[in-house]
Amino acid sequence: MDNQTFNADIILIEGLKVSPESSVTTFVLLLLIYVFIMVSNVGLVVLISMERSLHEPMYLLFCNMSVNDVFGASAIIPRLLGYVFTAFTERYIRYVDCAVQAFCAHFHAGTSHAVLMVMAFDRYVAICNPLRYTSIVTNRMVVKLSAGAWTVAFLLVVVLLGLSIRLTRCRRVILNPFCDNASLFKLSCQNLLINHIYGLSSAVLLLGSSLGSVTLTYLRIAMVCLSSKNKVLNSKALQTCATHLAVYIVMLVSSFTPMIMHRRPEWADNGKVASVMFHVVPPALNPLIYGLQCKELSFICCKSVRLGCSDLMIQSRSANS
């Protein structure tokens, strides 16, 4: 290998293990998914920003998710695309770039859970206390809760990565598709007890808070729906909660699948590929789920498409004439 690979600041990363025969297919598929993630999520943010009727707390939270999904996908997918046609022995990455990618990956994951907790609170107030919803959940309050969610995730990840960056390095190979915290501290031969304790504690705190708040919220919502025989209320509750639950379930499946697969040695390689799922599957599915479940978004999207097509037809006729 080139002499620069022995530089402590240059790391060799495994990336995606793709056979030469499937490299083109993998590249095209990943590229199409990334383009779809960017177009759909950015389009959703632009649509909500421009449409005054959508300047409501629930849609502001949708914007939070879309911005976070664009951030998370952009931190992982472009570099994976660059590795597809590169030999394993030439997949170099600077340690600083690796640390930045690890920070982005964990920050995206932490923010996803934090924002979904805020969304659970929004649905709880809307269904269990509908008469006071507009006074409790205001746009200003949603901005504050969103800022708090992003700040908490940021602080947790800064400490997490800081504990890994402080370590001296005795290895230069990362056997993972992309850089994460575990990849960074495994480069060291020092005592990693503090890293393991904090990493496990922060994960339990975030996942426990996320699962606990969502579970309690929907148990309370279920109790309200069961105690009320109002079919209109129950139908509205089901409709408004379906979006949030679908997004949350997709995120949990994408999170736990690689954890399960990594525990089986025969599935190790598949587990590495599955670790990319969290940064690919939810960002691609979330805009579809929002659009299909929210009638207001579906209506405005269809209206925008019709207006766009009408403008194109008018311009075409003008050009022909």
Coordinates of C-alpha atoms in Angstrom, one line a residue, residues 291 294-304 306:
G291 CA -47.9 12.7 2.1
C294 CA -52.1 13.9 5.8
K295 CA -55.0 15.0 3.6
E296 CA -53.9 18.6 3.7
L297 CA -50.4 17.8 2.4
S298 CA -51.8 15.4 -0.3
F299 CA -54.3 18.0 -1.5
I300 CA -51.7 20.8 -1.7
C301 CA -49.2 18.5 -3.4
C302 CA -51.7 17.5 -6.0
K303 CA -52.7 21.1 -6.4
S304 CA -49.1 22.2 -6.9
R306 CA -51.6 20.4 -11.4

